[in-house]
Coordinates of C-alpha atoms and ligand atoms in Angstrom, one line a residue:
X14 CA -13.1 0.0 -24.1
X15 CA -12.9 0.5 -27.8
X16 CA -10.1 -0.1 -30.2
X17 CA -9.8 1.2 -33.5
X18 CA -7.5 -0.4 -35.5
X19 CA -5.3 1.4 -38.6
X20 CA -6.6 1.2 -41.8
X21 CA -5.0 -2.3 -43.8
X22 CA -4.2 -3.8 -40.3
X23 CA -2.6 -7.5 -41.5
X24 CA -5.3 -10.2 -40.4
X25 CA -2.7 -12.3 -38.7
X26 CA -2.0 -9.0 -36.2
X27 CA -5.4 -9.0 -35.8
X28 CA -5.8 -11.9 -34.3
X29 CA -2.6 -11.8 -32.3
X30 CA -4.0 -8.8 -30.6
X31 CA -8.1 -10.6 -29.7
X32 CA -6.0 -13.8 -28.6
X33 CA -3.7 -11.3 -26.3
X34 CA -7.3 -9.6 -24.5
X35 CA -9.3 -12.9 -24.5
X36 CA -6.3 -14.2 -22.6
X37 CA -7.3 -11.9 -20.0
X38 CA -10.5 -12.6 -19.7
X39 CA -12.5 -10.0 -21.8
X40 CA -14.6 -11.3 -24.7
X41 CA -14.4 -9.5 -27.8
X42 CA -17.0 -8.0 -29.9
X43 CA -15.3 -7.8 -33.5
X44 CA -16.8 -4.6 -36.5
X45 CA -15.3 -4.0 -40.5
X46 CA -16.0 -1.0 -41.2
X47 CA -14.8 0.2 -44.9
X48 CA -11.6 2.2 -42.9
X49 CA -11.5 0.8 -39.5
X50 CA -11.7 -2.3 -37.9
X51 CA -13.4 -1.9 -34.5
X52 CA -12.7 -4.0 -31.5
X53 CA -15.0 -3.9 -28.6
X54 CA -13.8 -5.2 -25.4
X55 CA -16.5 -6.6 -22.9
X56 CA -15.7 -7.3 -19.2
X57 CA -13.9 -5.9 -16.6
X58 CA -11.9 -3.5 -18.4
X59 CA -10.8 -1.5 -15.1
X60 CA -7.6 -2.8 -13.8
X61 CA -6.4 -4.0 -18.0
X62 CA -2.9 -2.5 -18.5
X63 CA -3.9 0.1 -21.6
X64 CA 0.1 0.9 -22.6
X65 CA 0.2 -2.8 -23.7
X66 CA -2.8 -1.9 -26.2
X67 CA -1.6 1.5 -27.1
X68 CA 2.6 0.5 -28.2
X69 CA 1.0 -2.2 -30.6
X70 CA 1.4 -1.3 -34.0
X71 CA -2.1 -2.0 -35.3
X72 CA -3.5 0.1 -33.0
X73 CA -4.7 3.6 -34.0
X74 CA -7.3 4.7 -31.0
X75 CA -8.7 3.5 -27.8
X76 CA -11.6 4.7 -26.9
X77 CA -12.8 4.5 -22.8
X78 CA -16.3 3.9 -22.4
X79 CA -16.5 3.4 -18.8
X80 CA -15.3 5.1 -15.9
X81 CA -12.2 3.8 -14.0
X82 CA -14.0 4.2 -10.8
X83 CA -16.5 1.6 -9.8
X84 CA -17.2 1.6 -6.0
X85 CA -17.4 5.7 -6.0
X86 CA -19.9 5.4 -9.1
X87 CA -23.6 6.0 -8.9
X88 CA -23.7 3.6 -11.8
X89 CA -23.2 0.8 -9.9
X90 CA -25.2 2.0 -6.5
X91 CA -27.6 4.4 -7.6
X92 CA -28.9 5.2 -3.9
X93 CA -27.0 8.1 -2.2
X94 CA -24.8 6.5 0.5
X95 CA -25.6 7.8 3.8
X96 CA -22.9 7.8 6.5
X97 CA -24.6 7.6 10.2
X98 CA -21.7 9.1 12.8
X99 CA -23.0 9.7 16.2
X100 CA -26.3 10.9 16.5
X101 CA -26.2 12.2 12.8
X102 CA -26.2 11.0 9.0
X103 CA -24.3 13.0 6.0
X104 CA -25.3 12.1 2.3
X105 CA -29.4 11.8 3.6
X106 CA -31.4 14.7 4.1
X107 CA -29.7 16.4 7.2
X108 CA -27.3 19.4 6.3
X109 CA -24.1 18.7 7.6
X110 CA -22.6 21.7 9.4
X111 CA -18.9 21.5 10.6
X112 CA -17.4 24.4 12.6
X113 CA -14.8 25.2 13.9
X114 CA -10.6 27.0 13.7
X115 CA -8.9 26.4 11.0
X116 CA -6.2 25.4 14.5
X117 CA -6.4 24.8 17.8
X118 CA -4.9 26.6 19.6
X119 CA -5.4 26.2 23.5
X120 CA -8.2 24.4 25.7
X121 CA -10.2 28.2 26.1
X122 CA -10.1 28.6 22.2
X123 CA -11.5 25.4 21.4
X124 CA -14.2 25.0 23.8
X125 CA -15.1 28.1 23.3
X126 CA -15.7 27.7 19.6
X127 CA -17.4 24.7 20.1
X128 CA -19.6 25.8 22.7
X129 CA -20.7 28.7 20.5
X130 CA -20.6 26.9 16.7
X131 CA -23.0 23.9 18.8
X132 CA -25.4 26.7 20.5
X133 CA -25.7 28.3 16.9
X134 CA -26.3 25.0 15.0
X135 CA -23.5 23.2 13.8
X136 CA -23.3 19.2 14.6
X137 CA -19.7 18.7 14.5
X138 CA -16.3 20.6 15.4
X139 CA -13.6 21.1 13.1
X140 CA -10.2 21.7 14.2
X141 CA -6.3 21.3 13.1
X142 CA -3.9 19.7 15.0
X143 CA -1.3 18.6 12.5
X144 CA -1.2 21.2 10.0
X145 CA 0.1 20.8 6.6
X146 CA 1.6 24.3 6.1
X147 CA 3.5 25.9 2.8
X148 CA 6.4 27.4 4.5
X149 CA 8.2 24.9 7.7
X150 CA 8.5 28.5 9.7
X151 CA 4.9 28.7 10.0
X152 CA 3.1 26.9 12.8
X153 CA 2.8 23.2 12.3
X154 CA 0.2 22.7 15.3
X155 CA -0.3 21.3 18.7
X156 CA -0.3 18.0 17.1
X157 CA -1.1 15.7 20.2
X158 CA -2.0 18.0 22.4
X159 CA -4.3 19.6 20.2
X160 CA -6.4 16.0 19.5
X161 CA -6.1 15.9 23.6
X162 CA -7.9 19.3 23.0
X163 CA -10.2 18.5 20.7
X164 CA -11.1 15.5 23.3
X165 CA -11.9 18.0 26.0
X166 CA -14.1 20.4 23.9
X167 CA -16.0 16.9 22.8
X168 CA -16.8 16.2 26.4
X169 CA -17.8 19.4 26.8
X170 CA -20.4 19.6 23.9
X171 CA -21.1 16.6 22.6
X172 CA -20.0 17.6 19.1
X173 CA -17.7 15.2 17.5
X174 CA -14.5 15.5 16.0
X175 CA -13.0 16.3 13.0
X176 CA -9.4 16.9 12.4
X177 CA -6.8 16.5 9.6
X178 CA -4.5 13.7 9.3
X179 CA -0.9 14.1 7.4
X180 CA 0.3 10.6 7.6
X181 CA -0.4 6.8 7.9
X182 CA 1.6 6.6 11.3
X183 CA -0.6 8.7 12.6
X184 CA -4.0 6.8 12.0
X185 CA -3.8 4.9 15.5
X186 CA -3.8 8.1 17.2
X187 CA -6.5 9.7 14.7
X188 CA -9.0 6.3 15.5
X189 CA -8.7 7.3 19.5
X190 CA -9.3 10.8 19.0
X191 CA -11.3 11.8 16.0
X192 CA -14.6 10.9 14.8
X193 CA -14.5 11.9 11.3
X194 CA -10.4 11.7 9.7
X195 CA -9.7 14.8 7.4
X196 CA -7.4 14.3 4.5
X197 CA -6.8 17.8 3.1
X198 CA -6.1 18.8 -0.4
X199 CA -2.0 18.3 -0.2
X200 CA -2.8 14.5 0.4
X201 CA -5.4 13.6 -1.8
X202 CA -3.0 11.4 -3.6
X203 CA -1.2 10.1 -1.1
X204 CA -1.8 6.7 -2.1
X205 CA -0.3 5.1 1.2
X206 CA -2.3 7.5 2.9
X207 CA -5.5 6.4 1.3
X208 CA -4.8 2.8 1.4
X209 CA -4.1 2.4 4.8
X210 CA -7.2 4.8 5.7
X211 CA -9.2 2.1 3.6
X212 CA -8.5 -0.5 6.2
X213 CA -10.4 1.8 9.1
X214 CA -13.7 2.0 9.3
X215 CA -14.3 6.0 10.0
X216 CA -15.7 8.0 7.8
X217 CA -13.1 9.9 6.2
X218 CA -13.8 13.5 4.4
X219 CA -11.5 13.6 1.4
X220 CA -10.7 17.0 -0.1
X221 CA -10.7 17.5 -3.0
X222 CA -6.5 18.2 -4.2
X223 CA -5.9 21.8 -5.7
X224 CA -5.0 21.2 -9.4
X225 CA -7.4 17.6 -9.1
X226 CA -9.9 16.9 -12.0
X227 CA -12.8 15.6 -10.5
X228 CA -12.0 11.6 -12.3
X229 CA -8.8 12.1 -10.1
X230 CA -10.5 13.0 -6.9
X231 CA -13.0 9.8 -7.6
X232 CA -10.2 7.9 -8.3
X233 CA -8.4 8.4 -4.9
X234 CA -11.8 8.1 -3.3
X235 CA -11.9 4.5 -5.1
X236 CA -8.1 4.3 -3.0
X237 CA -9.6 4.0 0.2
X238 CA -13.1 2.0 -0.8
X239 CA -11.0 -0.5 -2.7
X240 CA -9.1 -1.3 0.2
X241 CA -12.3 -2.0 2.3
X242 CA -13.8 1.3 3.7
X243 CA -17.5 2.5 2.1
X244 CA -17.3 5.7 4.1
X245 CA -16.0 8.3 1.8
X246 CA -17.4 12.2 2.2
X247 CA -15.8 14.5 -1.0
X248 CA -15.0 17.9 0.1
X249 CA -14.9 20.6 -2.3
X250 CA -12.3 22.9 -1.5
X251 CA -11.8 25.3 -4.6
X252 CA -9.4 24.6 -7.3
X253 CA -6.1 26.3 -8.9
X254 CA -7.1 29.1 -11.9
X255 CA -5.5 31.6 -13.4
X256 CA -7.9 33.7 -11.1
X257 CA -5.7 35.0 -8.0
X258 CA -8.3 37.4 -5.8
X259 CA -9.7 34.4 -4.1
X260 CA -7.0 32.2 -2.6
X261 CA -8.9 29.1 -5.0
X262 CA -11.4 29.3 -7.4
X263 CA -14.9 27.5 -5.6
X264 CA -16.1 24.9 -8.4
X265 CA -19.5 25.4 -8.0
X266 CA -20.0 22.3 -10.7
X267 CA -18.4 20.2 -9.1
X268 CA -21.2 19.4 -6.8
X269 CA -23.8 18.2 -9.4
X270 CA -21.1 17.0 -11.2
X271 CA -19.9 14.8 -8.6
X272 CA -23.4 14.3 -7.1
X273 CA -24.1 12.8 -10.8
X274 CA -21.3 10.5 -11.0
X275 CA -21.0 9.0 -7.6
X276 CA -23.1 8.2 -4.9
X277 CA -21.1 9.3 -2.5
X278 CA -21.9 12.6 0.1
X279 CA -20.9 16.3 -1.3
X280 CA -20.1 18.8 1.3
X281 CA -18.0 22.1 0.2
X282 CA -15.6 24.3 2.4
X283 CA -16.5 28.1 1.3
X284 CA -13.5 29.1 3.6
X285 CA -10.5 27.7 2.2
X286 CA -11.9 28.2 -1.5
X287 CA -12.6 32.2 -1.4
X288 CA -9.9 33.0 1.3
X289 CA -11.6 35.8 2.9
X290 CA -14.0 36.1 5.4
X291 CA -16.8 37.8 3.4
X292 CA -17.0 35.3 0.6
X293 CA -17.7 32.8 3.5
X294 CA -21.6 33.7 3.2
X295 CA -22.2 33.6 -0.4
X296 CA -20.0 30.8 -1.5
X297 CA -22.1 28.7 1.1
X298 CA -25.0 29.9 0.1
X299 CA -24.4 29.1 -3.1
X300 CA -23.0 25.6 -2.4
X301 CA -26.3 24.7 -0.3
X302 CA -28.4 25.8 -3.7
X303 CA -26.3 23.6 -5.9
X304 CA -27.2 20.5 -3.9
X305 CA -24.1 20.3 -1.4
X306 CA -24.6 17.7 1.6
X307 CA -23.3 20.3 4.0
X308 CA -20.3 22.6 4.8
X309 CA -16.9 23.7 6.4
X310 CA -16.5 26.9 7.8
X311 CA -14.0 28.2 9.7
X312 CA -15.1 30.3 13.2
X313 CA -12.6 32.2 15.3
X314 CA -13.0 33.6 18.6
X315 CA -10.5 36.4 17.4
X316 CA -9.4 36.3 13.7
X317 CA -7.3 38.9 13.9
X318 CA -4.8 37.0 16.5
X319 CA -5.3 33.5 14.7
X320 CA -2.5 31.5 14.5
X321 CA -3.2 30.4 11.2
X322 CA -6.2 31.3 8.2
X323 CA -7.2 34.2 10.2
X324 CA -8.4 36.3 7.2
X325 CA -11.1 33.7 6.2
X326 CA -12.5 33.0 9.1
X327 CA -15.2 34.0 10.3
X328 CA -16.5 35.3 14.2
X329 CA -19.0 33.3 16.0
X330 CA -21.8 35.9 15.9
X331 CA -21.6 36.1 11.7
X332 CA -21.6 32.2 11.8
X333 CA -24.8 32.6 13.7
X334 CA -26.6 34.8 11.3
X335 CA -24.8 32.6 8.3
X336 CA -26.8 29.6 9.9
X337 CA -29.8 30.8 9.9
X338 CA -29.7 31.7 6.6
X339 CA -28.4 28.5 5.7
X340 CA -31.3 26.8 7.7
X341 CA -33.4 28.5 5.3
X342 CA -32.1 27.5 2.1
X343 CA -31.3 24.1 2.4
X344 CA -35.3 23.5 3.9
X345 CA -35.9 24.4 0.1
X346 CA -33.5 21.7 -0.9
X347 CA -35.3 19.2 0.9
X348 CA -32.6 19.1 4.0
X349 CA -32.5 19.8 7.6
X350 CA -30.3 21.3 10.4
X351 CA -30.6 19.9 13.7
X352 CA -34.3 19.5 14.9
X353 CA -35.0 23.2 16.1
X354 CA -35.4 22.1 19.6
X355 CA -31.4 21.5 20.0
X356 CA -30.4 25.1 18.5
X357 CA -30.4 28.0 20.7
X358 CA -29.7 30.8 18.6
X359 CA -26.1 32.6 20.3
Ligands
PEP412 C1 -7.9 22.9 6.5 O1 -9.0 22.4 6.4 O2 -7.4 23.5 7.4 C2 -7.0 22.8 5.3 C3 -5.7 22.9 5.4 O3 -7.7 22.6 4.1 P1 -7.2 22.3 2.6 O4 -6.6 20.9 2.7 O5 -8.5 22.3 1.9 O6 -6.2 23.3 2.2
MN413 MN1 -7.4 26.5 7.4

């Protein structure tokens, strides 16, 4: 951190002020320039209360020169973290493919699903139970009964889970049931939320919040390491712009961005950024090309009778051709699917 002092500061201030940071531990590094008198503060400067810098009247700028997140940054662990679940890693060079409705809906629905999203490629099944929906009318989700479903079609596959969690009473239930704990965009700074997730030790995929810069989404990443928990996947979701055709605006950028920043896996959910079922294909495409870890995408039996995201999902026969596409492209990036013997094209 850098302060700049005003011009003519009284020399007795300035001292009050280096005694007040050395008190805290930071040494620091003192510059006259012919205006400004620069203090440099060396140390941990992360968790240093900034208001008590910035209301002191000698103080004309402060300057950050670090990031406030350290266990999410690459600066700090320059190897990509790779998160083994099961019988597969995310973050390495596998392609991370997660299918699946955006609910569940019944025990025929989701095994279904998973039977075909597994035959065509995908290594884990996605799946809403407690769903975090804008209006209270709409349908909230089987809620137990769907993780009791979401059990069944795991049995029956192999696939493991992944399902959305909306709150920290829930997380026994979420450790017994789901292999990989979703926190979607409404919660990404649900500090509770993230704190308590940071005392677990499954990988949790944390998308990325609607109107979220992407220090913000790091930040509540750093939530849930601080507290104890290395296994962080970011999920890019698509943002809020003034752009209203798509439902969100995909931030392409935000994967090297991210991947440049942090350590930490990058996988992107075309479905819930573009909104419709036909942006599906190229926003993946496009996401595997920019260096994602892997994907979301929605698959429904019947989108047209989904009880919830209908429009965006996509049938299991164009996820099929959309995988085999994919399998293509991210080969050029250096990543995998499954090994070829496991995929029976559907
Ligand atoms: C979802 O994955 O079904 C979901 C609600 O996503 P998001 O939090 O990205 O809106
Ligand atoms: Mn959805």
């Amino acid at each position: 951190m850098i302060i700049m002092l005003k011009p003519n500061s009284e020399e007795e201030k300035i001292q009050k002020l280096i005694e007040q940071i050395e008190k805290k531990g930071l040494h620091v590094q003192r510059n006259n320039g012919v205006d400004y008198t620069v203090l440099a503060l060396i140390g941990d400067t992360a968790g240093y209360n900034r208001s008590s810098l910035e209301v002191n009247e000698i103080v004309h700028k402060i300057i950050r020169v670090q990031e406030p997140f350290k266990r999410a940054n690459r600066l700090f662990h320059p190897h990509n973290t790779i998160i083994k679940i099961g019988n597969h890693t995310v973050g390495g060079d596998e392609f991370m493919v997660i299918a699946g409705p955006c609910s569940v809906e019944s025990e025929e629905q989701i095994v279904g699903v998973a039977k075909q999203v597994k035959a065509s490629g995908a290594q884990y099944l996605r799946g809403g139970a407690f769903k975090p929906r804008t209006s209270p009318y709409s349908f909230q989700g089987l809620e137990e009964e769907g993780l009791k479903l979401l059990q069944i079609a795991k049995k029956e596959t192999g696939l493991p889970i992944v399902s959305e969690i909306l709150s920290h009473d829930k997380i026994g239930l979420f450790m017994d049931n789901v292999d990989i704990i979703q926190v979607g965009a409404r919660n990404m700074q649900n500090f509770q939320l993230l704190k308590e997730l940071g005392k677990v030790d499954k990988p949790i995929m944390l998308k990325r919040g609607m109107v979220a810069t992407i220090e913000e989404w790091l930040m509540s990443a750093e939530y849930i390491m601080s507290e104890g928990n290395p296994n962080v996947i970011l999920c890019e979701r698509g943002i809020r712009t003034f752009e209203n055709f798509t439902r969100n605006t995909l931030d392409i950028s935000a994967i090297p961005v991210v991947k440049r920043l942090s350590h930490l896996p990058v996988i992107v959910d075309p479905s819930h950024a573009g909104g419709k079922w036909w942006l599906v294909e190229p926003l993946a495409k496009a996401s595997v090309v920019a260096g994602a870890d892997g994907i979301v995408i929605e698959v429904h039996p019947n989108p047209e009778e989904a009880w919830s995201d209908g429009g965006q999902s996509l049938k299991p026969k164009k996820f099929d051709r959309l995988m085999r596409e994919i399998e293509v492209l991210a080969r050029t990036e250096s990543k995998t699917l499954l090994p070829k013997k496991e995929v029976k094209s559907w």
